[in-house]
Tab-separated table of C-alpha atoms in Angstrom:
chain	number	residue	atom	x	y	z
A	1	GLU	CA	-1.712	22.678	-21.682
A	2	VAL	CA	0.422	20.588	-19.356
A	3	GLN	CA	1.137	17.136	-20.767
A	4	LEU	CA	3.186	14.278	-19.389
A	5	VAL	CA	3.835	11.201	-21.515
A	6	GLU	CA	5.521	8.122	-20.111
A	7	SER	CA	7.284	5.595	-22.300
A	8	GLY	CA	9.643	2.673	-22.032
A	9	GLY	CA	7.483	0.128	-20.269
A	10	GLY	CA	7.306	-3.512	-21.243
A	11	LEU	CA	8.036	-7.083	-20.231
A	12	VAL	CA	11.354	-7.701	-18.523
A	13	LYS	CA	12.867	-10.652	-16.681
A	14	PRO	CA	13.643	-10.522	-12.964
A	15	GLY	CA	17.079	-9.097	-12.257
A	16	ARG	CA	17.165	-7.099	-15.488
A	17	SER	CA	16.967	-3.339	-15.997
A	18	LEU	CA	14.577	-0.943	-17.688
A	19	ARG	CA	14.517	2.815	-18.156
A	20	LEU	CA	11.298	4.787	-18.275
A	21	SER	CA	11.009	8.273	-19.719
A	22	CYS	CA	8.538	11.029	-18.957
A	23	THR	CA	8.359	13.682	-21.654
A	24	ALA	CA	6.802	16.944	-20.498
A	25	SER	CA	5.309	19.875	-22.347
A	26	GLY	CA	3.179	22.918	-21.633
A	27	PHE	CA	5.247	24.285	-18.738
A	28	THR	CA	8.794	25.318	-17.833
A	29	PHE	CA	10.063	21.853	-16.969
A	30	GLY	CA	13.184	22.998	-15.148
A	31	ASP	CA	11.153	24.950	-12.592
A	32	TYR	CA	9.439	21.886	-11.137
A	33	ALA	CA	10.156	18.755	-9.164
A	34	MET	CA	9.120	15.586	-10.944
A	35	SER	CA	7.845	12.450	-9.260
A	36	TRP	CA	7.186	8.835	-10.106
A	37	PHE	CA	4.342	6.793	-8.662
A	38	ARG	CA	3.251	3.232	-9.402
A	39	GLN	CA	0.229	1.005	-9.046
A	40	ALA	CA	0.452	-2.765	-9.019
A	41	PRO	CA	-2.437	-4.589	-10.743
A	42	GLY	CA	-5.555	-4.305	-8.614
A	43	LYS	CA	-3.682	-2.492	-5.841
A	44	GLY	CA	-3.394	1.024	-4.484
A	45	LEU	CA	-1.072	3.885	-5.306
A	46	GLU	CA	2.555	3.949	-4.210
A	47	TRP	CA	5.057	6.774	-4.400
A	48	VAL	CA	8.365	5.689	-5.956
A	49	GLY	CA	10.492	8.810	-5.700
A	50	PHE	CA	11.092	12.320	-6.937
A	51	ILE	CA	13.767	14.691	-8.173
A	52	ARG	CA	13.903	18.308	-7.133
A	53	SER	CA	14.420	21.129	-9.578
A	54	LYS	CA	17.956	22.414	-10.112
A	55	ALA	CA	17.025	25.472	-8.051
A	56	TYR	CA	16.663	23.114	-5.083
A	57	GLY	CA	19.774	21.144	-5.865
A	58	GLY	CA	18.306	18.573	-8.236
A	59	THR	CA	18.507	16.013	-5.452
A	60	THR	CA	16.429	12.870	-5.220
A	61	GLU	CA	14.367	10.969	-2.660
A	62	TYR	CA	13.131	7.397	-2.912
A	63	ALA	CA	10.716	4.999	-1.306
A	64	ALA	CA	12.382	2.377	0.844
A	65	SER	CA	11.117	-0.381	-1.474
A	66	VAL	CA	13.187	0.916	-4.418
A	67	LYS	CA	16.089	2.730	-2.775
A	68	GLY	CA	19.413	1.480	-4.119
A	69	ARG	CA	17.785	-0.107	-7.175
A	70	PHE	CA	15.974	2.802	-8.866
A	71	THR	CA	17.461	6.133	-9.943
A	72	ILE	CA	15.585	9.234	-11.050
A	73	SER	CA	17.295	11.788	-13.269
A	74	ARG	CA	16.277	14.683	-15.451
A	75	ASP	CA	17.321	16.429	-18.636
A	76	ASP	CA	15.930	19.942	-18.443
A	77	SER	CA	17.125	20.745	-21.983
A	78	LYS	CA	14.834	18.020	-23.312
A	79	SER	CA	12.060	18.322	-20.681
A	80	ILE	CA	12.414	14.648	-19.819
A	81	ALA	CA	12.504	12.860	-16.487
A	82	TYR	CA	13.877	9.344	-16.295
A	83	LEU	CA	13.356	6.394	-14.003
A	84	GLN	CA	16.200	3.898	-14.244
A	85	MET	CA	15.113	0.596	-12.711
A	86	ASN	CA	17.779	-2.010	-11.958
A	87	SER	CA	17.606	-5.426	-10.308
A	88	LEU	CA	13.919	-5.628	-11.071
A	89	LYS	CA	11.731	-7.917	-9.000
A	90	THR	CA	8.352	-9.466	-9.773
A	91	GLU	CA	6.833	-7.158	-7.168
A	92	ASP	CA	7.888	-4.143	-9.264
A	93	THR	CA	5.196	-5.092	-11.782
A	94	ALA	CA	2.946	-2.044	-12.005
A	95	VAL	CA	1.727	0.863	-14.041
A	96	TYR	CA	4.246	3.655	-13.558
A	97	TYR	CA	3.085	7.260	-13.603
A	98	CYS	CA	5.125	10.428	-13.686
A	99	THR	CA	3.742	13.593	-12.144
A	100	ARG	CA	4.666	17.209	-11.869
A	101	GLU	CA	5.615	17.987	-8.279
A	102	VAL	CA	5.269	15.681	-5.308
A	103	GLY	CA	2.698	17.344	-3.056
A	104	ALA	CA	-0.688	18.182	-4.539
A	105	THR	CA	-0.033	16.467	-7.857
A	106	ALA	CA	-2.585	17.758	-10.327
A	107	TYR	CA	-0.715	16.626	-13.419
A	108	TRP	CA	-0.221	12.933	-14.167
A	109	GLY	CA	0.830	11.066	-17.250
A	110	GLN	CA	-1.255	8.237	-18.674
A	111	GLY	CA	1.075	5.627	-17.219
A	112	THR	CA	3.249	2.899	-18.686
A	113	LEU	CA	3.005	-0.767	-17.721
A	114	VAL	CA	6.070	-2.608	-16.497
A	115	THR	CA	5.749	-6.370	-16.175
A	116	VAL	CA	8.541	-8.256	-14.454
A	117	SER	CA	8.225	-11.947	-15.168
A	118	SER	CA	10.343	-14.863	-16.252
B	1	ASP	CA	6.347	6.890	8.043
B	2	ILE	CA	2.933	8.504	8.451
B	3	GLN	CA	0.255	5.843	7.916
B	4	MET	CA	-3.106	6.740	6.407
B	5	THR	CA	-6.168	4.711	7.423
B	6	GLN	CA	-9.045	5.196	5.016
B	7	SER	CA	-12.579	3.897	5.487
B	8	PRO	CA	-14.695	2.325	4.294
B	9	SER	CA	-12.826	0.245	1.728
B	10	SER	CA	-15.967	0.126	-0.386
B	11	LEU	CA	-19.477	1.482	-0.358
B	12	SER	CA	-22.640	1.252	-2.384
B	13	ALA	CA	-25.035	4.188	-2.555
B	14	SER	CA	-27.914	5.439	-4.664
B	15	VAL	CA	-27.775	8.307	-7.113
B	16	GLY	CA	-28.407	11.495	-5.162
B	17	ASP	CA	-27.140	10.097	-1.859
B	18	ARG	CA	-24.617	11.872	0.305
B	19	VAL	CA	-21.389	9.869	0.488
B	20	THR	CA	-18.724	10.302	3.155
B	21	ILE	CA	-15.230	8.826	3.303
B	22	THR	CA	-12.859	9.262	6.204
B	23	CYS	CA	-9.087	9.243	6.422
B	24	GLN	CA	-7.050	9.165	9.616
B	25	ALA	CA	-3.345	9.965	9.779
B	26	SER	CA	-1.078	8.247	12.293
B	27	GLN	CA	0.258	11.648	13.364
B	28	ASP	CA	-0.550	15.321	12.896
B	29	ILE	CA	-0.239	16.331	9.245
B	30	SER	CA	-1.821	19.779	9.629
B	31	ASN	CA	-3.837	20.211	6.420
B	32	TYR	CA	-1.372	18.527	4.040
B	33	LEU	CA	-3.910	16.120	2.637
B	34	ASN	CA	-5.138	15.448	-0.893
B	35	TRP	CA	-8.112	13.508	-2.222
B	36	TYR	CA	-7.907	11.788	-5.597
B	37	GLN	CA	-10.442	10.074	-7.816
B	38	GLN	CA	-9.334	7.191	-10.005
B	39	LYS	CA	-11.444	5.516	-12.648
B	40	PRO	CA	-10.459	2.117	-14.081
B	41	GLY	CA	-7.541	2.300	-16.484
B	42	LYS	CA	-7.009	5.999	-15.841
B	43	ALA	CA	-4.536	8.092	-13.905
B	44	PRO	CA	-5.646	9.551	-10.579
B	45	LYS	CA	-7.305	12.946	-10.698
B	46	LEU	CA	-6.729	15.497	-7.966
B	47	LEU	CA	-10.056	16.668	-6.502
B	48	ILE	CA	-9.151	18.296	-3.182
B	49	TYR	CA	-5.827	19.682	-1.951
B	50	ASP	CA	-4.805	21.116	1.414
B	51	ALA	CA	-7.682	19.133	2.953
B	52	SER	CA	-10.471	21.430	1.808
B	53	ASN	CA	-9.519	23.275	-1.361
B	54	LEU	CA	-11.376	22.268	-4.506
B	55	GLU	CA	-9.118	21.810	-7.528
B	56	THR	CA	-10.026	23.995	-10.490
B	57	GLY	CA	-12.766	22.499	-12.621
B	58	VAL	CA	-13.919	19.959	-10.037
B	59	PRO	CA	-17.690	19.983	-9.391
B	60	SER	CA	-18.785	21.619	-6.162
B	61	ARG	CA	-20.568	18.463	-4.981
B	62	PHE	CA	-17.112	17.290	-3.890
B	63	SER	CA	-15.745	18.687	-0.640
B	64	GLY	CA	-13.178	17.973	2.017
B	65	SER	CA	-12.656	18.938	5.622
B	66	GLY	CA	-10.474	18.266	8.609
B	67	SER	CA	-7.027	18.990	9.956
B	68	GLY	CA	-4.491	17.341	12.199
B	69	THR	CA	-5.213	13.626	12.029
B	70	ASP	CA	-8.870	13.323	10.998
B	71	PHE	CA	-10.202	14.146	7.560
B	72	THR	CA	-13.467	13.722	5.690
B	73	PHE	CA	-14.304	13.660	1.988
B	74	THR	CA	-17.905	14.158	0.919
B	75	ILE	CA	-19.894	13.830	-2.272
B	76	SER	CA	-23.050	15.788	-1.538
B	77	SER	CA	-25.176	14.144	-4.230
B	78	LEU	CA	-23.735	11.023	-5.846
B	79	GLN	CA	-23.828	10.993	-9.639
B	80	PRO	CA	-23.330	8.000	-11.967
B	81	GLU	CA	-20.055	9.482	-13.229
B	82	ASP	CA	-18.676	9.471	-9.675
B	83	ILE	CA	-18.206	5.706	-9.767
B	84	ALA	CA	-14.513	5.347	-9.024
B	85	THR	CA	-11.986	4.599	-6.330
B	86	TYR	CA	-11.056	7.504	-4.069
B	87	TYR	CA	-7.736	7.886	-2.281
B	88	CYS	CA	-6.485	10.212	0.397
B	89	GLN	CA	-2.783	11.114	0.453
B	90	GLN	CA	-0.685	12.960	3.004
B	91	TYR	CA	2.181	15.142	1.903
B	92	ASP	CA	3.361	16.583	5.182
B	93	ASN	CA	6.349	14.240	5.235
B	94	LEU	CA	8.109	11.844	2.901
B	95	PRO	CA	7.036	9.295	1.870
B	96	PRO	CA	3.734	10.779	0.666
B	97	LEU	CA	1.649	7.718	1.481
B	98	PHE	CA	-1.872	7.039	0.289
B	99	GLY	CA	-4.816	5.558	2.087
B	100	GLY	CA	-5.970	2.148	0.953
B	101	GLY	CA	-8.733	3.545	-1.238
B	102	THR	CA	-12.527	3.515	-1.206
B	103	LYS	CA	-14.363	1.945	-4.110
B	104	VAL	CA	-17.669	3.729	-4.675
B	105	GLU	CA	-20.432	1.888	-6.507
B	106	ILE	CA	-24.034	2.661	-7.398
B	107	LYS	CA	-26.692	0.697	-5.578
């Protein structure tokens, strides 16, 4: 069974950093791209970015709203994807979800809440 | 970026009613369109991929159609457990943007 479990969320002050983790199981992690999405309280869904599998270069793509501040990485030996968030803003407050793949994303984690507030 | 215009933003219907949601892309996305269901406090659930393909395990009362720029999502007979917000999403190009969502309630 495919499982994705996010962790690392919490309350952080504006301008600070936070790293989220997405621990995967139930599939060959290294074979798949991994994505991050987010949802601000009471709002719709927003794609944050994704990292390709090593077979496709392991390269990353980001939404314009986070480019230059957020970095996605992966550790295939541990089946973990990371979302490093720097220079956090109040508007980054959201539930962050990791997913397998970036197109038709059938597998989502349960989400982790990030609150950016002074 | 390809913009997705979803309508209506909310609707209220009776159990057993046919419910239709539309999604319009700002440019041709072929059939690279998903439909998701999201219940409060839960992650989105993929219902339809490639515009019309039913995800495994999803009840057959859910269906999707369309290609190019105009897409339709239908619940043939609304059930109480279908109360949720539904989103379309294009994945023809990055960024894979979502529609604004349709909140479905029981009348």
